[in-house]
Each structure stands twice: as structure tokens, then as C-alpha cells.
Amino acid sequence: MKTTFPALKNIQKALDEAGVGNRIKATVPLNADVYNSPESNPVPSAGDFRGDIHSLMVDMVRFMHSNGAPFVVNIYPFLSLYQNPDFPIDFAFFDGGGRNLNDGGHGYTNVFDANYDTLVWSLKKAGVPDMKVIVGEVGWPTDGDKNANLENAKRFYDGFLRKILIDEDMKSILPGNFERHWGLFTYDCRPKFPMDLSGKGNDKYLKRATGVQYLPEQWCVLNPDVKQLSALGPNLDYACSLSDCTALGYGSSCNNLDRGGNASYAFNMYFQMQDQDVRACDFEGLAVITTKNASRNGCLFPVQIVSAAGPAAVATGRALLVAGFAAILLL
């Protein structure tokens, strides 16, 4: 590590002097063992760079951050199992069989997510909370250890592919609003863009899921007849706190909406995530249900897909704010 950092600086300097430093960034792929959480408090929010290399890592990540370079990390859940005979095996996979690690209200059911967020917290404590992170390597071996077999590899990749293919609309956005938009497919399993899987430059859309069922084509929007909007801000905040308004962020797909559009988007997201329960489109009389597609200017107002689970208990606006939080968070 002591020779790696000087080499990194020299490479970035050479790129800058060549006039390409603004487009090409030097970085160092690192394994996940450069950071950890103490045994006394093994949760992601307690994460930090290892004590024996702490000052070096802080200097390195600050240098990379100042040059716009990402942090590239290799995360192998298999190694957590391989290096610790007491490690709960189900926690190494993504199929929900693992324990639920609670960290201040954030739950983790797999070590990949917990490890990733441990890095996020380490970067935050190093003074670079907005540093981009790229997972450079991830996988599961098929031989060479009792847990390195075809069955476990299939289980890992099946879960991992499900994770990366579809957006997760309730994922923690602590690292940034982008956290809910990693997927190759939208929430209703439509491909976002064409891809070349042949290696021959043949861009094609992946096949979308068949048999997806939607709730009725109706949306919850700001009532155009309401003139008194003093309660709009608090109700918008309430709707976003219990749904996904990340598309409204700066530079995002719905960033061009006006005040009324922002409110309609927030109200509709809450309404759809409550399976279109009519009580979820009230907001102290500010909202109304419409059958006219509310999507506009490239901003999609989604319609919820049919869920196998029943609708959650909902509150009918900020008048039941506390009850709403309790009911929804407990379900």
C-alpha cells in the first residue's frame, strides 16, 4: 500500500499532463478487507477503514475523490464464509434466508449489502460521503472448498442477478438517490435500454417479463380546484417519506416538473405503493384520483403492479401522520 499510493499519484499526474485527466481517472481496485466494523458493534454504520492503514486509506480516497475517480471494491460473500467457520451460511446469499441484521432501523438480510454499506460509512467518515463506488469483482467459486460447489454458485448467482436486474424502490438512499435505480429492468420488468450480449455490437432489448398484471389505470394528483396550498409542503414530504421520490432529484428524470407536478408525482407514488387504496389519495383534501395519464415531459407516473400480498394499512393524510408511519412500517 505504501508504494501503491505514490504510483497512483504519478499515474494521475501523467494523465493530467497528457491532457486526458479530465476524462480518464486513475484508481486502485481494493478488496473489502481494507475496511471493517469492530467486533463489539458489527454493523455497517460502525464501519471505518482498518486501523493499521487508516491514515493511508483516508489520504488515498481523498486524492481519488479530488480527481473525480471512483472507489473500486471487490466484494466476495464467499470469503466471509470461507474465513469464518461460524459465519451464518444463509447470510452469504440473496434469497432472504439469512438473519436480519438491524442497524439503526436499516435491515440487512445478506452480507453483500451490509459490506457495501460498511464501505459507504467508511468513506463518509473519511470526509468523502459523495464518492462514487464501483463493485469491480463479485462472484462465487465452483470448486476448491466445501462451500465452493455448483449448487451454492447457482444459488448465489440466481439471487445476485435478481438483485441487479430490477430496481429496488425501497432500498436505503443513504449513499444517494441513485441507489434505487441500479437495475437493468424497471419495477415492472421492462428493459431500460438495449444491450449487446453477443460481443458483436448487436444491441437488442432484453426480453421483458410476460404476464405482468397492473392495477387499474388511475393516478393520484394534486387537485386543480384547490386554491389553498399552505399544507402542500408537509403533505409532499409525508408522501415522499413513505414512497420513492428519487426521480424528482436534481438532474433526475422528473426534475423538470413544476411545484404542482412535484406534488402530483409524490402523491401518486404514495398512492400506487399503497395499492391504490382510495384512502391514500386524500392529503387533507389536496389530492384527487384521475383516469387521465399524469405522465409528462419524459417523467413516468407509474401504475402499480398487482402484488401477491394484500394492501397495507394506510393513513388518510397528515392528520394521521404518526398512525400512518406506525402502520406502514410494521407491515
CSV table of C-alpha atoms in Angstrom, one decimal, residues 64-301:
chain,number,residue,atom,x,y,z
A,64,MET,CA,-9.1,9.9,-5.8
A,65,HIS,CA,-12.2,11.9,-4.8
A,66,SER,CA,-10.5,15.2,-5.6
A,67,ASN,CA,-9.7,13.9,-9.1
A,68,GLY,CA,-13.2,12.6,-9.7
A,69,ALA,CA,-12.1,8.9,-9.5
A,70,PRO,CA,-14.4,6.2,-8.1
A,71,PHE,CA,-13.7,3.8,-5.3
A,72,VAL,CA,-13.5,0.3,-6.9
A,73,VAL,CA,-14.1,-2.6,-4.5
A,74,ASN,CA,-14.1,-6.3,-4.8
A,75,ILE,CA,-16.8,-7.9,-2.6
A,76,TYR,CA,-16.9,-11.7,-2.3
A,77,PRO,CA,-19.5,-13.0,0.2
A,78,PHE,CA,-17.9,-16.4,-0.3
A,79,LEU,CA,-14.8,-15.2,1.5
A,80,SER,CA,-16.9,-14.2,4.6
A,81,LEU,CA,-18.0,-17.8,4.8
A,82,TYR,CA,-14.6,-19.3,3.9
A,83,GLN,CA,-12.7,-17.2,6.5
A,84,ASN,CA,-15.1,-17.7,9.4
A,85,PRO,CA,-16.4,-21.2,10.2
A,86,ASP,CA,-19.1,-19.6,12.4
A,87,PHE,CA,-20.4,-17.3,9.7
A,88,PRO,CA,-24.2,-18.0,9.0
A,89,ILE,CA,-24.2,-19.5,5.6
A,90,ASP,CA,-27.6,-18.2,4.5
A,91,PHE,CA,-26.4,-14.6,5.1
A,92,ALA,CA,-24.0,-15.1,2.2
A,93,PHE,CA,-26.9,-15.4,-0.3
A,94,PHE,CA,-29.7,-13.1,-1.5
A,95,ASP,CA,-32.8,-15.3,-1.2
A,96,GLY,CA,-33.9,-14.0,2.1
A,97,GLY,CA,-32.9,-17.0,4.2
A,98,GLY,CA,-30.3,-15.0,6.2
A,99,ARG,CA,-30.7,-13.4,9.5
A,100,ASN,CA,-31.9,-9.8,9.6
A,101,LEU,CA,-29.0,-7.6,10.8
A,102,ASN,CA,-30.5,-4.4,12.2
A,103,ASP,CA,-28.5,-1.2,12.1
A,104,GLY,CA,-30.5,1.7,13.5
A,105,GLY,CA,-33.6,0.8,11.6
A,106,HIS,CA,-31.9,-0.4,8.5
A,107,GLY,CA,-32.3,-4.2,8.0
A,108,TYR,CA,-29.8,-6.4,6.1
A,109,THR,CA,-30.5,-9.9,5.0
A,110,ASN,CA,-27.3,-10.6,3.2
A,111,VAL,CA,-23.6,-9.8,3.7
A,112,PHE,CA,-23.2,-8.1,0.2
A,113,ASP,CA,-25.4,-5.2,1.1
A,114,ALA,CA,-24.0,-5.0,4.6
A,115,ASN,CA,-20.4,-5.0,3.3
A,116,TYR,CA,-21.2,-2.4,0.7
A,117,ASP,CA,-22.8,0.0,3.2
A,118,THR,CA,-19.8,-0.6,5.6
A,119,LEU,CA,-17.7,0.9,2.8
A,120,VAL,CA,-20.2,3.8,2.3
A,121,TRP,CA,-19.9,4.6,6.0
A,122,SER,CA,-16.1,4.3,5.9
A,123,LEU,CA,-16.0,6.8,3.0
A,124,LYS,CA,-18.3,9.1,4.9
A,125,LYS,CA,-16.0,9.1,7.9
A,126,ALA,CA,-13.1,9.8,5.6
A,127,GLY,CA,-14.7,13.0,4.6
A,128,VAL,CA,-15.9,11.9,1.1
A,129,PRO,CA,-19.6,10.9,1.6
A,130,ASP,CA,-20.4,11.5,-2.1
A,131,MET,CA,-17.6,9.4,-3.6
A,132,LYS,CA,-18.8,7.1,-6.4
A,133,VAL,CA,-18.4,3.4,-5.7
A,134,ILE,CA,-18.0,0.7,-8.3
A,135,VAL,CA,-18.1,-3.1,-7.5
A,136,GLY,CA,-15.2,-4.4,-9.6
A,137,GLU,CA,-15.4,-8.1,-8.8
A,138,VAL,CA,-18.1,-10.3,-7.3
A,139,GLY,CA,-18.8,-14.0,-7.7
A,140,TRP,CA,-18.8,-17.5,-6.2
A,141,PRO,CA,-16.3,-20.3,-6.9
A,142,THR,CA,-17.5,-23.8,-8.0
A,143,ASP,CA,-14.6,-25.9,-6.6
A,144,GLY,CA,-11.7,-25.9,-4.2
A,145,ASP,CA,-13.7,-25.7,-0.9
A,146,LYS,CA,-16.6,-27.5,0.7
A,147,ASN,CA,-18.8,-24.4,0.1
A,148,ALA,CA,-17.4,-23.9,-3.4
A,149,ASN,CA,-19.8,-26.0,-5.5
A,150,LEU,CA,-22.3,-25.8,-8.3
A,151,GLU,CA,-25.3,-25.7,-6.0
A,152,ASN,CA,-24.0,-22.7,-4.0
A,153,ALA,CA,-22.8,-20.9,-7.0
A,154,LYS,CA,-26.2,-21.2,-8.7
A,155,ARG,CA,-27.9,-20.1,-5.5
A,156,PHE,CA,-25.6,-17.0,-5.3
A,157,TYR,CA,-25.9,-16.0,-9.0
A,158,ASP,CA,-29.6,-16.6,-9.1
A,159,GLY,CA,-30.0,-14.2,-6.2
A,160,PHE,CA,-27.4,-11.7,-7.4
A,161,LEU,CA,-29.0,-11.5,-10.9
A,162,ARG,CA,-32.4,-10.9,-9.4
A,163,LYS,CA,-30.9,-8.1,-7.3
A,164,ILE,CA,-29.1,-6.3,-10.2
A,165,LEU,CA,-31.8,-6.8,-12.8
A,166,ILE,CA,-34.6,-4.9,-11.2
A,167,ASP,CA,-34.8,-1.5,-9.4
A,168,GLU,CA,-35.4,-1.7,-5.7
A,169,ASP,CA,-37.8,1.1,-4.8
A,170,MET,CA,-37.4,0.8,-1.1
A,171,LYS,CA,-33.7,0.5,-0.8
A,172,SER,CA,-31.9,2.8,1.5
A,173,ILE,CA,-30.8,6.1,-0.3
A,174,LEU,CA,-28.2,6.9,2.3
A,175,PRO,CA,-25.4,6.8,-0.3
A,176,GLY,CA,-27.6,8.8,-2.8
A,177,ASN,CA,-30.9,8.8,-4.7
A,178,PHE,CA,-29.3,6.6,-7.4
A,179,GLU,CA,-29.4,3.6,-5.0
A,180,ARG,CA,-32.9,2.7,-6.1
A,181,HIS,CA,-32.0,2.7,-9.8
A,182,TRP,CA,-29.2,0.2,-10.4
A,183,GLY,CA,-31.4,-2.3,-12.3
A,184,LEU,CA,-31.4,-3.3,-15.9
A,185,PHE,CA,-35.2,-3.6,-15.7
A,186,THR,CA,-37.8,-1.3,-14.4
A,187,TYR,CA,-40.0,-2.2,-11.4
A,188,ASP,CA,-42.5,-3.9,-13.8
A,189,CYS,CA,-39.7,-5.9,-15.5
A,190,ARG,CA,-39.4,-3.8,-18.7
A,191,PRO,CA,-35.8,-3.5,-20.1
A,192,LYS,CA,-34.5,0.1,-19.7
A,193,PHE,CA,-32.1,0.0,-22.7
A,194,PRO,CA,-30.8,-2.3,-25.4
A,195,MET,CA,-27.7,-4.3,-24.7
A,196,ASP,CA,-25.1,-6.3,-26.6
A,197,LEU,CA,-24.8,-9.7,-25.1
A,198,SER,CA,-23.2,-11.2,-28.2
A,199,GLY,CA,-20.0,-9.2,-28.1
A,200,LYS,CA,-20.6,-8.4,-31.7
A,201,GLY,CA,-22.1,-5.0,-31.4
A,202,ASN,CA,-25.7,-6.2,-31.7
A,203,ASP,CA,-27.7,-4.1,-29.4
A,204,LYS,CA,-31.0,-5.7,-28.5
A,205,TYR,CA,-33.6,-5.2,-25.8
A,206,LEU,CA,-33.7,-8.0,-23.3
A,207,LYS,CA,-36.9,-9.9,-23.2
A,208,ARG,CA,-39.4,-8.3,-20.8
A,209,ALA,CA,-41.4,-10.4,-18.3
A,210,THR,CA,-44.7,-11.7,-19.5
A,211,GLY,CA,-47.9,-11.9,-17.6
A,212,VAL,CA,-47.3,-8.8,-15.5
A,213,GLN,CA,-50.6,-7.5,-14.2
A,214,TYR,CA,-51.3,-3.9,-13.4
A,215,LEU,CA,-53.7,-2.2,-11.1
A,216,PRO,CA,-56.4,0.0,-12.9
A,217,GLU,CA,-55.0,2.9,-14.9
A,218,GLN,CA,-55.6,5.6,-12.4
A,219,TRP,CA,-53.4,8.2,-10.8
A,220,CYS,CA,-53.4,10.4,-7.7
A,221,VAL,CA,-52.6,14.0,-8.5
A,222,LEU,CA,-52.9,17.5,-7.0
A,223,ASN,CA,-56.5,18.6,-7.1
A,224,PRO,CA,-56.5,21.5,-9.6
A,225,ASP,CA,-59.6,23.1,-7.9
A,226,VAL,CA,-57.8,23.6,-4.6
A,227,LYS,CA,-56.5,27.1,-4.2
A,228,GLN,CA,-55.3,27.0,-0.6
A,229,LEU,CA,-51.9,25.2,-0.7
A,230,SER,CA,-50.4,26.1,2.7
A,231,ALA,CA,-50.4,22.4,3.7
A,232,LEU,CA,-48.8,21.3,0.4
A,233,GLY,CA,-45.2,21.2,1.6
A,234,PRO,CA,-45.8,19.0,4.7
A,235,ASN,CA,-48.0,16.6,2.7
A,236,LEU,CA,-45.5,16.3,-0.1
A,237,ASP,CA,-42.8,15.5,2.5
A,238,TYR,CA,-45.1,12.9,4.1
A,239,ALA,CA,-45.8,11.2,0.8
A,240,CYS,CA,-42.1,11.0,-0.2
A,241,SER,CA,-41.1,9.7,3.2
A,242,LEU,CA,-43.2,6.6,2.7
A,243,SER,CA,-42.6,6.1,-1.1
A,244,ASP,CA,-40.0,6.8,-3.7
A,245,CYS,CA,-39.5,10.3,-4.9
A,246,THR,CA,-35.9,9.9,-6.0
A,247,ALA,CA,-36.8,10.7,-9.7
A,248,LEU,CA,-37.6,14.3,-8.5
A,249,GLY,CA,-33.9,14.9,-7.6
A,250,TYR,CA,-31.6,17.3,-9.3
A,251,GLY,CA,-30.8,16.0,-12.8
A,252,SER,CA,-33.1,13.1,-12.5
A,253,SER,CA,-35.9,12.1,-14.9
A,254,CYS,CA,-38.6,14.1,-13.3
A,255,ASN,CA,-36.5,17.1,-12.3
A,256,ASN,CA,-38.3,19.4,-14.8
A,257,LEU,CA,-41.7,19.4,-13.1
A,258,ASP,CA,-43.2,22.5,-11.5
A,259,ARG,CA,-44.4,22.7,-7.9
A,260,GLY,CA,-47.8,21.2,-8.8
A,261,GLY,CA,-46.1,18.4,-10.8
A,262,ASN,CA,-43.8,17.6,-7.9
A,263,ALA,CA,-46.8,17.3,-5.6
A,264,SER,CA,-48.7,15.1,-8.1
A,265,TYR,CA,-45.7,12.8,-8.5
A,266,ALA,CA,-45.3,12.4,-4.8
A,267,PHE,CA,-49.0,11.8,-4.2
A,268,ASN,CA,-49.1,9.3,-6.9
A,269,MET,CA,-46.1,7.4,-5.7
A,270,TYR,CA,-47.6,7.1,-2.3
A,271,PHE,CA,-51.0,6.1,-3.8
A,272,GLN,CA,-49.5,3.4,-6.0
A,273,MET,CA,-47.3,2.0,-3.2
A,274,GLN,CA,-50.5,1.6,-1.1
A,275,ASP,CA,-52.0,-0.5,-4.0
A,276,GLN,CA,-54.3,2.4,-5.0
A,277,ASP,CA,-56.2,2.4,-1.7
A,278,VAL,CA,-58.6,5.4,-2.1
A,279,ARG,CA,-57.7,6.5,1.5
A,280,ALA,CA,-54.1,7.0,0.3
A,281,CYS,CA,-55.2,9.8,-2.1
A,282,ASP,CA,-56.5,12.4,0.2
A,283,PHE,CA,-53.7,14.5,1.8
A,284,GLU,CA,-56.1,16.8,3.6
A,285,GLY,CA,-58.2,17.3,0.5
A,286,LEU,CA,-55.3,18.3,-1.7
A,287,ALA,CA,-55.3,15.2,-3.9
A,288,VAL,CA,-57.8,13.7,-6.3
A,289,ILE,CA,-57.9,10.4,-8.3
A,290,THR,CA,-57.9,10.8,-12.1
A,291,THR,CA,-58.0,8.3,-15.0
A,292,LYS,CA,-56.0,10.7,-17.2
A,293,ASN,CA,-52.4,9.6,-17.5
A,294,ALA,CA,-50.4,12.0,-15.4
A,295,SER,CA,-47.1,11.3,-17.1
A,296,ARG,CA,-45.5,14.3,-18.7
A,297,ASN,CA,-42.3,15.6,-20.3
A,298,GLY,CA,-40.5,12.3,-20.1
A,299,CYS,CA,-41.5,11.8,-16.5
A,300,LEU,CA,-43.3,8.5,-15.9
A,301,PHE,CA,-46.1,8.4,-13.3
